[in-house]
């Protein structure tokens, strides 16, 4: 089943009227309510049968002559969110109003992404001030809006925040808040898109671009990094600070905050500001050097970002490894401490920064086309190595990856270079739900696309290859890049390259292997490796 749907994400914050980093006085003493750790498949398993019934009317999309990932939701969607963090209860209390241009089919669907035992609880839904019926089915909220012309819904909700080492939650006083509010579901030609359940790795998300106006209240003394700049910050007598943020064409709205951050600010050429949130002061110089080199290269190779401020933020041990959020790059402190199996902290930091281009600026439907943003971000990190450490470093890395691919060795950060239990692997172009294991996911969605881009670059030549990436980026900033659009762009740049790309994306592993020589050159048709 091929369904393409999108991601809508974005920028960063903090305190001060024009600053993006919120800084206030001392953070008060807190006692933490410890919650159970997130259970990834909890909601999906519980409501699987109801979820299937809700979507039983969806038809399978046609083959590639229809672009099933084309966004159908009227754009721009606008979110107005007022939310308050209660650290004692490990909870967010919020109210959001979502507005779109054209009436949507009833029921209107929202995603409820946090998959912890509490998750998002909806307490009321209102249309034109009047309560409307709704139903929660696992990871989705279905709202019966009925007939009429209203294009606004208001939702009241609370979100439980898990404790412990998760990609979403609180650990050691650091709050990583992603997908913490109800998100309007995405539409394609077949109807509302069913989100895949999380499998404990990768990003199963489907989100459309939207505009955001967010009012965020949290205890003072915390430094916050978020997906849109702060317009104002007002302290209250109850020990909190309320920050107003405004962002356009964001993939979603995320925040990361703590009283323990040391913030440093880099100002690069053309006015790009980089806020670096540091938990381990000894990492400052390395993080600043990587950020400066990587961001300067990506701007030169792909084009300028649609924002003037981004952030690189450390997270506590045992949290994220490395993770992209809208205009935020997150790095676990243990990566730079050398405490993880894959200790190439420099390159993985560059990988997450590349997601500012391939995910934040140019989005894709991560739950349906994970190869697209991960492949481009990962190949970009090797371009960073080439630029900073020389062509020899790039070639050595590509040769190592070619050997891993030919020998069936894992690319997963937790098992780099380890022999895979099976080489019976299928094609790269597949949705997230088709993956069973992390090593399979990394091998097909990271390693194989990296080798594809290396192969395309050698076949097209540097001038045409990088001109194509610049065009791909420029034409899709603020939009959702689907597989069909990616192919159309490549075909316009170099029609002969499309056959090569399709083999990398569509052919089973053994087919690609038969046509790949030891130097990583892919031979087409009747060519002999």
Short mmCIF file of C-alpha atoms in Angstrom, two decimals:
data_model
loop_
_atom_site.label_atom_id
_atom_site.label_comp_id
_atom_site.label_asym_id
_atom_site.label_seq_id
_atom_site.Cartn_x
_atom_site.Cartn_y
_atom_site.Cartn_z
CA UNK A 1 0.00 0.00 0.00
CA UNK A 2 1.49 3.33 -1.02
CA UNK A 3 0.10 6.36 0.68
CA UNK A 4 2.11 9.53 0.87
CA UNK A 5 1.38 12.10 3.53
CA UNK A 6 3.07 14.88 5.16
CA UNK A 7 4.82 16.45 7.90
CA UNK A 8 4.36 20.00 9.06
CA UNK A 9 7.06 21.31 11.33
CA UNK A 10 9.14 24.35 12.22
CA UNK A 11 11.31 26.90 14.28
CA UNK A 12 12.63 27.85 17.78
CA UNK A 13 12.09 30.06 20.86
CA UNK A 14 13.03 31.53 24.15
CA UNK A 15 12.63 34.73 26.12
CA UNK A 16 12.91 38.40 25.29
CA UNK A 17 10.89 40.36 22.76
CA UNK A 18 13.04 39.59 19.74
CA UNK A 19 15.17 36.85 21.26
CA UNK A 20 14.38 33.20 20.66
CA UNK A 21 15.70 31.98 24.00
CA UNK A 22 13.60 32.42 27.12
CA UNK A 23 15.64 33.26 30.19
CA UNK A 24 14.24 34.25 33.56
CA UNK A 25 15.29 34.26 37.19
CA UNK A 26 15.88 31.27 39.43
CA UNK A 27 13.73 28.22 38.91
CA UNK A 28 11.73 27.32 42.03
CA UNK A 29 12.15 24.04 43.89
CA UNK A 30 10.10 21.28 42.36
CA UNK A 31 8.89 17.81 43.33
CA UNK A 32 8.32 15.57 40.33
CA UNK A 33 5.41 13.21 39.88
CA UNK A 34 6.91 10.13 38.34
CA UNK A 35 4.81 8.51 35.66
CA UNK A 36 5.14 5.17 33.93
CA UNK A 37 7.40 5.10 30.87
CA UNK A 38 5.83 5.43 27.43
CA UNK A 39 4.51 2.23 25.89
CA UNK A 40 4.91 2.63 22.14
CA UNK A 41 2.13 0.43 20.89
CA UNK A 42 -0.31 0.89 23.74
CA UNK A 43 -3.05 2.90 22.05
CA UNK A 44 -2.72 1.14 18.74
CA UNK A 45 -3.15 -2.33 20.20
CA UNK A 46 -6.04 -1.29 22.41
CA UNK A 47 -8.11 0.28 19.67
CA UNK A 48 -6.93 -1.61 16.61
CA UNK A 49 -10.32 -3.06 15.70
CA UNK A 50 -12.20 0.23 16.17
CA UNK A 51 -9.55 2.06 14.17
CA UNK A 52 -9.91 -0.39 11.29
CA UNK A 53 -13.69 0.07 11.28
CA UNK A 54 -13.36 3.85 11.20
CA UNK A 55 -11.31 3.63 8.03
CA UNK A 56 -13.01 0.66 6.40
CA UNK A 57 -14.43 2.93 3.69
CA UNK A 58 -10.99 4.03 2.46
CA UNK A 59 -10.11 2.68 -0.96
CA UNK A 60 -6.64 1.58 -1.93
CA UNK A 61 -4.92 4.30 -3.98
CA UNK A 62 -4.11 3.65 -7.59
CA UNK A 63 -0.55 3.01 -8.73
CA UNK A 64 1.86 5.83 -9.47
CA UNK A 65 -0.46 7.65 -11.92
CA UNK A 66 -2.16 9.09 -8.83
CA UNK A 67 -0.08 10.91 -6.26
CA UNK A 68 -1.79 9.57 -3.12
CA UNK A 69 0.36 11.73 -0.88
CA UNK A 70 -0.77 15.02 -2.36
CA UNK A 71 -2.11 17.19 0.49
CA UNK A 72 -5.83 17.83 0.17
CA UNK A 73 -6.34 19.92 3.32
CA UNK A 74 -6.95 23.59 2.51
CA UNK A 75 -3.82 25.58 3.23
CA UNK A 76 -2.75 27.37 5.24
CA UNK A 77 -4.21 25.76 8.31
CA UNK A 78 -3.89 28.03 11.35
CA UNK A 79 -3.51 26.88 14.95
CA UNK A 80 -4.11 29.22 17.87
CA UNK A 81 -2.96 27.41 21.02
CA UNK A 82 -2.95 28.53 24.65
CA UNK A 83 -1.14 26.02 26.86
CA UNK A 84 0.38 25.82 30.32
CA UNK A 85 2.99 23.39 31.62
CA UNK A 86 2.31 21.97 35.09
CA UNK A 87 5.61 20.28 36.07
CA UNK A 88 4.20 19.00 39.36
CA UNK A 89 1.49 17.02 37.57
CA UNK A 90 3.65 16.28 34.51
CA UNK A 91 0.89 17.68 32.38
CA UNK A 92 0.05 20.30 29.78
CA UNK A 93 -3.34 21.96 29.90
CA UNK A 94 -4.36 23.54 26.63
CA UNK A 95 -7.01 25.03 24.40
CA UNK A 96 -6.57 25.24 20.64
CA UNK A 97 -8.58 26.68 17.78
CA UNK A 98 -7.91 25.28 14.32
CA UNK A 99 -9.05 27.14 11.22
CA UNK A 100 -8.96 26.16 7.54
CA UNK A 101 -10.22 27.72 4.32
CA UNK A 102 -12.81 25.24 3.10
CA UNK A 103 -15.29 22.99 4.92
CA UNK A 104 -13.86 19.54 5.57
CA UNK A 105 -15.71 16.22 5.31
CA UNK A 106 -17.43 15.07 8.50
CA UNK A 107 -16.20 13.55 10.70
CA UNK A 108 -13.10 15.71 10.92
CA UNK A 109 -10.10 13.71 12.12
CA UNK A 110 -7.29 14.76 14.47
CA UNK A 111 -4.19 12.77 15.40
CA UNK A 112 -3.43 12.16 19.10
CA UNK A 113 0.21 11.22 18.81
CA UNK A 114 1.84 10.85 22.28
CA UNK A 115 1.70 7.10 22.89
CA UNK A 116 2.16 7.03 26.65
CA UNK A 117 -0.41 5.48 28.99
CA UNK A 118 -2.11 8.85 29.59
CA UNK A 119 -1.55 10.54 26.26
CA UNK A 120 -3.81 13.36 25.13
CA UNK A 121 -7.23 13.58 26.77
CA UNK A 122 -9.85 15.68 24.99
CA UNK A 123 -12.32 17.40 27.32
CA UNK A 124 -14.50 19.27 24.84
CA UNK A 125 -14.89 20.24 21.19
CA UNK A 126 -16.76 23.35 20.08
CA UNK A 127 -17.96 24.77 16.78
CA UNK A 128 -19.16 28.38 16.79
CA UNK A 129 -19.23 28.18 20.58
CA UNK A 130 -21.49 25.13 20.65
CA UNK A 131 -20.40 21.69 21.80
CA UNK A 132 -20.20 19.04 19.09
CA UNK A 133 -19.98 15.25 19.49
CA UNK A 134 -16.62 13.51 19.20
CA UNK A 135 -15.11 10.07 19.64
CA UNK A 136 -11.58 9.00 20.58
CA UNK A 137 -10.34 5.87 18.85
CA UNK A 138 -6.81 5.09 19.95
CA UNK A 139 -4.53 7.56 18.24
CA UNK A 140 -7.31 9.51 16.56
CA UNK A 141 -10.06 11.95 17.45
CA UNK A 142 -13.18 11.91 15.23
CA UNK A 143 -15.37 15.03 15.40
CA UNK A 144 -18.89 15.09 13.96
CA UNK A 145 -19.06 18.65 12.64
CA UNK A 146 -22.21 18.09 10.57
CA UNK A 147 -23.20 20.30 7.66
CA UNK A 148 -22.55 24.01 7.40
CA UNK A 149 -19.88 26.47 6.38
CA UNK A 150 -17.93 26.86 9.62
CA UNK A 151 -14.21 26.34 9.21
CA UNK A 152 -13.13 26.59 12.85
CA UNK A 153 -13.03 24.08 15.70
CA UNK A 154 -11.94 24.69 19.28
CA UNK A 155 -10.60 21.82 21.40
CA UNK A 156 -9.85 21.65 25.12
CA UNK A 157 -7.28 19.05 26.14
CA UNK A 158 -4.70 17.90 28.65
CA UNK A 159 -1.56 15.96 27.78
CA UNK A 160 0.30 13.72 30.19
CA UNK A 161 4.09 13.93 29.92
CA UNK A 162 5.97 10.70 30.64
CA UNK A 163 9.11 10.52 32.73
CA UNK A 164 12.22 8.67 31.64
CA UNK A 165 14.27 8.10 28.54
CA UNK A 166 11.88 8.77 25.70
CA UNK A 167 11.87 10.91 22.57
CA UNK A 168 8.98 12.79 24.17
CA UNK A 169 8.81 13.52 27.87
CA UNK A 170 10.82 14.76 30.86
CA UNK A 171 14.16 13.44 32.04
CA UNK A 172 16.57 15.09 34.47
CA UNK A 173 14.58 18.32 34.35
CA UNK A 174 14.65 18.57 30.53
CA UNK A 175 11.23 18.69 28.85
CA UNK A 176 11.06 17.42 25.26
CA UNK A 177 7.59 18.30 24.02
CA UNK A 178 6.71 17.10 20.52
CA UNK A 179 3.27 16.28 19.08
CA UNK A 180 1.80 17.34 22.42
CA UNK A 181 -1.51 18.73 21.10
CA UNK A 182 -4.27 17.38 18.79
CA UNK A 183 -3.09 17.76 15.18
CA UNK A 184 -5.52 17.99 12.26
CA UNK A 185 -5.20 14.79 10.23
CA UNK A 186 -4.02 14.79 6.62
CA UNK A 187 -6.09 14.05 3.56
CA UNK A 188 -5.18 12.50 0.24
CA UNK A 189 -7.40 11.59 -2.74
CA UNK A 190 -8.67 8.53 -0.87
CA UNK A 191 -9.70 10.30 2.32
CA UNK A 192 -8.28 10.77 5.80
CA UNK A 193 -4.86 9.19 6.23
CA UNK A 194 -4.43 6.40 8.76
CA UNK A 195 -1.31 7.03 10.86
CA UNK A 196 0.98 4.03 11.31
CA UNK A 197 1.59 2.88 14.90
CA UNK A 198 4.97 3.65 16.40
CA UNK A 199 7.41 0.74 16.54
CA UNK A 200 9.92 2.33 18.89
CA UNK A 201 12.23 3.66 16.17
CA UNK A 202 12.04 6.27 13.44
CA UNK A 203 9.26 8.80 12.90
CA UNK A 204 5.78 7.42 12.10
CA UNK A 205 4.26 10.91 11.80
CA UNK A 206 1.98 12.39 9.15
CA UNK A 207 1.49 16.14 9.44
CA UNK A 208 0.67 19.02 7.10
CA UNK A 209 2.25 22.46 7.13
CA UNK A 210 0.40 25.09 9.16
CA UNK A 211 0.70 28.55 10.66
CA UNK A 212 0.93 28.77 14.44
CA UNK A 213 0.16 31.36 17.10
CA UNK A 214 1.11 29.87 20.45
CA UNK A 215 0.82 31.28 23.96
CA UNK A 216 2.99 29.19 26.27
CA UNK A 217 3.09 29.48 30.07
CA UNK A 218 5.76 27.72 32.15
CA UNK A 219 7.69 28.26 35.41
CA UNK A 220 10.21 31.07 35.22
CA UNK A 221 13.88 30.22 35.37
CA UNK A 222 13.67 27.87 32.39
CA UNK A 223 15.31 28.28 29.00
CA UNK A 224 13.07 27.21 26.11
CA UNK A 225 13.83 26.39 22.50
CA UNK A 226 10.81 26.11 20.24
CA UNK A 227 9.54 26.02 16.67
CA UNK A 228 8.77 29.72 16.35
CA UNK A 229 10.30 32.95 17.65
CA UNK A 230 9.11 34.65 20.81
CA UNK A 231 7.18 37.84 20.19
CA UNK A 232 6.84 38.72 23.87
CA UNK A 233 7.49 37.27 27.32
CA UNK A 234 5.55 38.44 30.39
CA UNK A 235 6.26 37.23 33.95
CA UNK A 236 3.35 36.68 36.32
CA UNK A 237 3.04 36.92 40.07
CA UNK A 238 2.47 33.17 40.35
CA UNK A 239 6.06 32.39 39.33
CA UNK A 240 5.38 31.69 35.68
CA UNK A 241 6.29 33.38 32.41
CA UNK A 242 3.94 33.57 29.43
CA UNK A 243 5.57 33.68 26.01
CA UNK A 244 3.79 34.45 22.75
CA UNK A 245 5.19 32.86 19.58
CA UNK A 246 4.22 33.20 15.95
CA UNK A 247 5.42 30.90 13.15
CA UNK A 248 4.49 30.38 9.51
CA UNK A 249 4.49 27.19 7.43
CA UNK A 250 5.66 24.99 10.31
CA UNK A 251 5.70 21.18 10.22
CA UNK A 252 4.33 21.19 13.77
CA UNK A 253 5.11 23.04 16.98
CA UNK A 254 7.68 21.60 19.39
CA UNK A 255 9.39 22.89 22.53
CA UNK A 256 12.43 21.80 24.54
CA UNK A 257 13.09 23.45 27.89
CA UNK A 258 15.02 23.19 31.13
CA UNK A 259 16.38 25.29 33.98
CA UNK A 260 19.77 23.66 33.35
CA UNK A 261 20.62 24.96 29.88
CA UNK A 262 23.59 27.15 29.18
CA UNK A 263 22.73 29.06 26.05
CA UNK A 264 25.19 30.35 23.49
CA UNK A 265 24.33 32.14 20.28
CA UNK A 266 26.10 31.95 16.93
CA UNK A 267 25.44 34.52 14.24
CA UNK A 268 26.44 33.27 10.81
CA UNK A 269 26.70 35.13 7.53
CA UNK A 270 23.45 36.59 6.18
CA UNK A 271 22.12 36.87 9.72
CA UNK A 272 21.28 33.25 10.52
CA UNK A 273 21.16 32.90 14.32
CA UNK A 274 21.93 29.53 15.91
CA UNK A 275 20.99 29.02 19.55
CA UNK A 276 22.99 26.21 21.14
CA UNK A 277 21.47 24.72 24.29
CA UNK A 278 24.28 23.12 26.29
CA UNK A 279 24.01 20.68 29.19
CA UNK A 280 27.69 19.66 29.19
CA UNK A 281 29.92 22.78 28.97
CA UNK A 282 32.85 20.73 27.70
CA UNK A 283 30.92 20.11 24.46
CA UNK A 284 30.48 23.80 23.64
CA UNK A 285 33.43 24.26 21.29
CA UNK A 286 32.75 21.07 19.33
CA UNK A 287 29.04 21.79 18.95
CA UNK A 288 29.70 25.34 17.80
CA UNK A 289 32.33 24.20 15.29
CA UNK A 290 30.10 21.50 13.82
CA UNK A 291 27.09 23.80 13.62
CA UNK A 292 29.06 26.58 11.94
CA UNK A 293 30.66 24.32 9.32
CA UNK A 294 27.52 22.29 8.57
CA UNK A 295 25.08 25.18 8.33
CA UNK A 296 27.38 27.24 6.13
CA UNK A 297 27.84 24.28 3.78
CA UNK A 298 24.13 23.44 3.55
CA UNK A 299 23.19 27.02 2.77
CA UNK A 300 25.74 27.06 -0.02
CA UNK A 301 24.76 23.64 -1.40
CA UNK A 302 20.95 23.84 -1.09
CA UNK A 303 19.86 27.42 -0.45
CA UNK A 304 18.91 29.69 2.46
CA UNK A 305 16.54 28.59 5.19
CA UNK A 306 13.11 30.23 5.35
CA UNK A 307 13.87 31.33 8.93
CA UNK A 308 16.59 33.44 10.48
CA UNK A 309 16.89 31.41 13.69
CA UNK A 310 17.40 27.72 14.49
CA UNK A 311 18.62 25.72 17.49
CA UNK A 312 20.97 22.85 18.33
CA UNK A 313 20.01 21.43 21.74
CA UNK A 314 21.60 18.80 23.97
CA UNK A 315 19.34 16.34 25.78
CA UNK A 316 20.09 14.17 28.85
CA UNK A 317 21.60 10.68 28.68
CA UNK A 318 19.18 8.01 27.58
CA UNK A 319 16.76 10.28 25.75
CA UNK A 320 16.86 10.89 22.02
CA UNK A 321 20.25 9.74 20.63
CA UNK A 322 19.66 12.30 17.87
CA UNK A 323 16.34 13.70 16.70
CA UNK A 324 14.88 16.32 14.40
CA UNK A 325 12.02 18.56 15.42
CA UNK A 326 10.81 21.64 13.54
CA UNK A 327 13.82 23.96 13.37
CA UNK A 328 15.38 22.08 16.29
CA UNK A 329 18.25 19.58 16.17
CA UNK A 330 18.50 17.42 19.32
CA UNK A 331 21.62 15.52 20.38
CA UNK A 332 21.96 13.25 23.43
CA UNK A 333 24.95 14.31 25.57
CA UNK A 334 26.14 10.69 25.61
CA UNK A 335 26.76 10.85 21.88
CA UNK A 336 29.51 13.43 22.36
CA UNK A 337 30.67 11.62 25.51
CA UNK A 338 31.44 8.53 23.43
CA UNK A 339 29.03 6.41 25.47
CA UNK A 340 27.01 5.12 22.52
CA UNK A 341 27.78 2.31 20.06
CA UNK A 342 27.94 4.75 17.14
CA UNK A 343 30.32 7.40 18.41
CA UNK A 344 30.48 9.58 15.31
CA UNK A 345 28.89 12.47 17.18
CA UNK A 346 30.20 15.04 14.71
CA UNK A 347 28.47 13.45 11.71
CA UNK A 348 25.21 12.66 13.50
CA UNK A 349 25.04 16.27 14.68
CA UNK A 350 25.52 17.36 11.07
CA UNK A 351 22.77 14.89 10.09
CA UNK A 352 20.26 16.47 12.47
CA UNK A 353 21.21 19.96 11.29
CA UNK A 354 20.61 18.84 7.70
CA UNK A 355 17.02 18.10 8.70
CA UNK A 356 16.53 21.86 8.93
CA UNK A 357 16.53 21.70 5.12
CA UNK A 358 15.17 18.20 4.53
CA UNK A 359 12.23 18.03 6.95
CA UNK A 360 11.73 21.48 8.49
CA UNK A 361 11.92 23.54 5.29
CA UNK A 362 11.08 20.85 2.71
CA UNK A 363 8.78 18.38 4.40
CA UNK A 364 7.68 14.88 3.54
CA UNK A 365 5.25 12.40 5.04
CA UNK A 366 7.64 10.63 7.37
CA UNK A 367 5.21 7.85 8.14
CA UNK A 368 4.86 7.07 4.43
CA UNK A 369 8.14 8.08 2.76
CA UNK A 370 10.82 7.89 5.47
CA UNK A 371 13.57 7.40 2.86
CA UNK A 372 13.04 10.89 1.56
CA UNK A 373 14.05 13.14 4.45
CA UNK A 374 16.33 10.61 6.17
CA UNK A 375 18.21 9.78 2.97
CA UNK A 376 18.79 13.42 2.07
CA UNK A 377 19.75 14.41 5.61
CA UNK A 378 22.15 11.49 5.94
CA UNK A 379 23.81 12.07 2.57
CA UNK A 380 24.10 15.76 3.48
CA UNK A 381 26.08 14.78 6.58
CA UNK A 382 28.64 13.04 4.34
CA UNK A 383 28.83 16.18 2.20
CA UNK A 384 29.66 17.93 5.46
CA UNK A 385 32.48 15.46 6.10
CA UNK A 386 33.75 15.99 2.57
CA UNK A 387 33.72 19.77 2.99
CA UNK A 388 35.30 19.85 6.43
CA UNK A 389 37.74 16.93 6.27
CA UNK A 390 38.45 16.58 2.57
CA UNK A 391 37.45 14.38 -0.41
CA UNK A 392 39.45 11.48 1.00
CA UNK A 393 37.21 11.37 4.09
CA UNK A 394 34.11 11.33 1.90
CA UNK A 395 35.41 8.56 -0.35
CA UNK A 396 36.54 6.47 2.63
CA UNK A 397 33.06 6.76 4.15
CA UNK A 398 31.33 5.88 0.87
CA UNK A 399 33.59 2.88 0.36
CA UNK A 400 32.89 1.66 3.90
CA UNK A 401 29.14 2.01 3.34
CA UNK A 402 29.35 0.20 0.01
CA UNK A 403 31.08 -2.69 1.76
CA UNK A 404 28.43 -2.75 4.47
CA UNK A 405 25.71 -2.79 1.83
CA UNK A 406 27.33 -5.57 -0.21
CA UNK A 407 28.03 -7.66 2.88
CA UNK A 408 24.61 -7.08 4.47
CA UNK A 409 25.87 -5.21 7.52
CA UNK A 410 23.75 -3.05 9.79
CA UNK A 411 23.65 0.73 9.54
CA UNK A 412 21.66 1.14 12.74
CA UNK A 413 23.41 3.44 15.26
CA UNK A 414 23.00 0.72 17.85
CA UNK A 415 24.58 -1.99 15.68
CA UNK A 416 26.93 -0.36 13.15
CA UNK A 417 28.70 -2.87 10.93
CA UNK A 418 27.07 -5.91 12.53
CA UNK A 419 26.00 -8.67 10.11
CA UNK A 420 22.25 -8.65 9.51
CA UNK A 421 20.27 -11.76 10.44
CA UNK A 422 18.95 -11.95 6.88
CA UNK A 423 19.64 -10.39 3.50
CA UNK A 424 16.14 -11.09 2.25
CA UNK A 425 15.36 -7.37 2.13
CA UNK A 426 12.87 -5.65 -0.13
CA UNK A 427 12.73 -2.21 -1.70
CA UNK A 428 13.56 1.14 -0.12
CA UNK A 429 10.36 2.88 -1.16
CA UNK A 430 7.89 1.61 1.43
CA UNK A 431 5.86 3.11 4.27
CA UNK A 432 7.00 3.07 7.88
CA UNK A 433 4.44 0.42 8.85
CA UNK A 434 6.16 -2.15 6.62
CA UNK A 435 9.28 -2.26 8.78
CA UNK A 436 9.75 -4.85 11.50
CA UNK A 437 13.14 -3.95 12.99
CA UNK A 438 15.37 -0.94 13.49
CA UNK A 439 18.29 -2.49 11.59
CA UNK A 440 16.04 -3.13 8.59
CA UNK A 441 14.74 0.45 8.76
CA UNK A 442 18.22 2.00 8.86
CA UNK A 443 19.60 -0.29 6.17
CA UNK A 444 16.84 0.53 3.66
CA UNK A 445 15.89 4.10 4.58
CA UNK A 446 19.34 5.54 5.43
CA UNK A 447 22.15 3.44 3.98
CA UNK A 448 20.58 2.60 0.64
CA UNK A 449 19.45 6.19 -0.17
CA UNK A 450 22.93 7.48 0.76
CA UNK A 451 24.45 5.11 -1.80
CA UNK A 452 21.78 6.16 -4.29
CA UNK A 453 22.74 9.83 -3.96
CA UNK A 454 26.40 8.97 -4.28
CA UNK A 455 25.60 7.02 -7.45
CA UNK A 456 23.41 9.82 -8.87
CA UNK A 457 26.11 12.38 -8.17
CA UNK A 458 28.75 10.36 -10.03
CA UNK A 459 26.40 9.69 -12.96
CA UNK A 460 25.12 13.28 -13.25
CA UNK A 461 28.32 15.12 -12.39
CA UNK A 462 28.67 17.64 -9.60
CA UNK A 463 27.27 20.65 -11.47
CA UNK A 464 24.05 18.99 -12.57
CA UNK A 465 23.60 17.04 -9.32
CA UNK A 466 23.90 20.01 -6.99
CA UNK A 467 21.88 22.21 -9.33
CA UNK A 468 19.12 19.59 -9.08
CA UNK A 469 19.22 19.56 -5.26
CA UNK A 470 19.03 23.35 -5.20
CA UNK A 471 16.02 23.27 -7.53
CA UNK A 472 14.38 20.50 -5.51
CA UNK A 473 14.82 22.56 -2.37
CA UNK A 474 13.77 25.90 -3.84
CA UNK A 475 10.60 24.52 -5.44
CA UNK A 476 9.36 22.75 -2.31
CA UNK A 477 10.24 25.05 0.62
CA UNK A 478 7.20 25.25 2.85
CA UNK A 479 5.52 22.37 1.05
CA UNK A 480 5.26 18.60 1.21
CA UNK A 481 7.63 16.74 -1.09
CA UNK A 482 6.07 13.48 -2.29
CA UNK A 483 7.79 10.64 -4.11
CA UNK A 484 6.14 11.58 -7.40
CA UNK A 485 7.29 15.17 -7.09
CA UNK A 486 10.80 13.99 -6.26
CA UNK A 487 10.83 11.83 -9.39
CA UNK A 488 9.45 14.62 -11.57
CA UNK A 489 12.17 16.95 -10.34
CA UNK A 490 14.92 14.42 -11.03
CA UNK A 491 13.56 13.63 -14.48
CA UNK A 492 13.55 17.31 -15.41
CA UNK A 493 17.14 17.64 -14.23
CA UNK A 494 18.42 14.49 -15.94
CA UNK A 495 15.98 12.04 -17.60
CA UNK A 496 18.64 9.33 -17.71
CA UNK A 497 19.06 9.48 -13.94
CA UNK A 498 15.48 8.45 -13.22
CA UNK A 499 15.98 4.80 -14.23
CA UNK A 500 18.98 4.64 -11.92
CA UNK A 501 17.02 6.14 -9.03
CA UNK A 502 14.05 3.83 -9.57
CA UNK A 503 16.32 0.80 -9.33
CA UNK A 504 17.69 2.01 -5.99
CA UNK A 505 14.19 2.76 -4.69
CA UNK A 506 12.04 -0.04 -6.11
CA UNK A 507 14.21 -3.12 -6.65
CA UNK A 508 14.73 -5.79 -4.00
CA UNK A 509 18.09 -5.83 -2.27
CA UNK A 510 19.42 -8.83 -4.21
CA UNK A 511 18.56 -7.21 -7.54
CA UNK A 512 20.50 -4.08 -6.65
CA UNK A 513 23.38 -6.17 -5.37
CA UNK A 514 23.70 -8.04 -8.67
CA UNK A 515 24.07 -4.75 -10.53
CA UNK A 516 26.47 -3.05 -8.10
CA UNK A 517 30.20 -3.41 -8.58
CA UNK A 518 32.72 -3.33 -5.68
CA UNK A 519 33.33 0.38 -6.28
CA UNK A 520 29.69 1.24 -5.68
CA UNK A 521 28.84 1.82 -9.36
CA UNK A 522 25.34 0.72 -10.33
CA UNK A 523 25.14 -0.84 -13.79
CA UNK A 524 21.83 -0.59 -15.62
CA UNK A 525 20.06 -2.80 -18.15
CA UNK A 526 22.49 -5.17 -19.86
CA UNK A 527 25.59 -3.52 -18.48
CA UNK A 528 27.89 -5.90 -16.64
CA UNK A 529 29.36 -4.85 -13.28
#
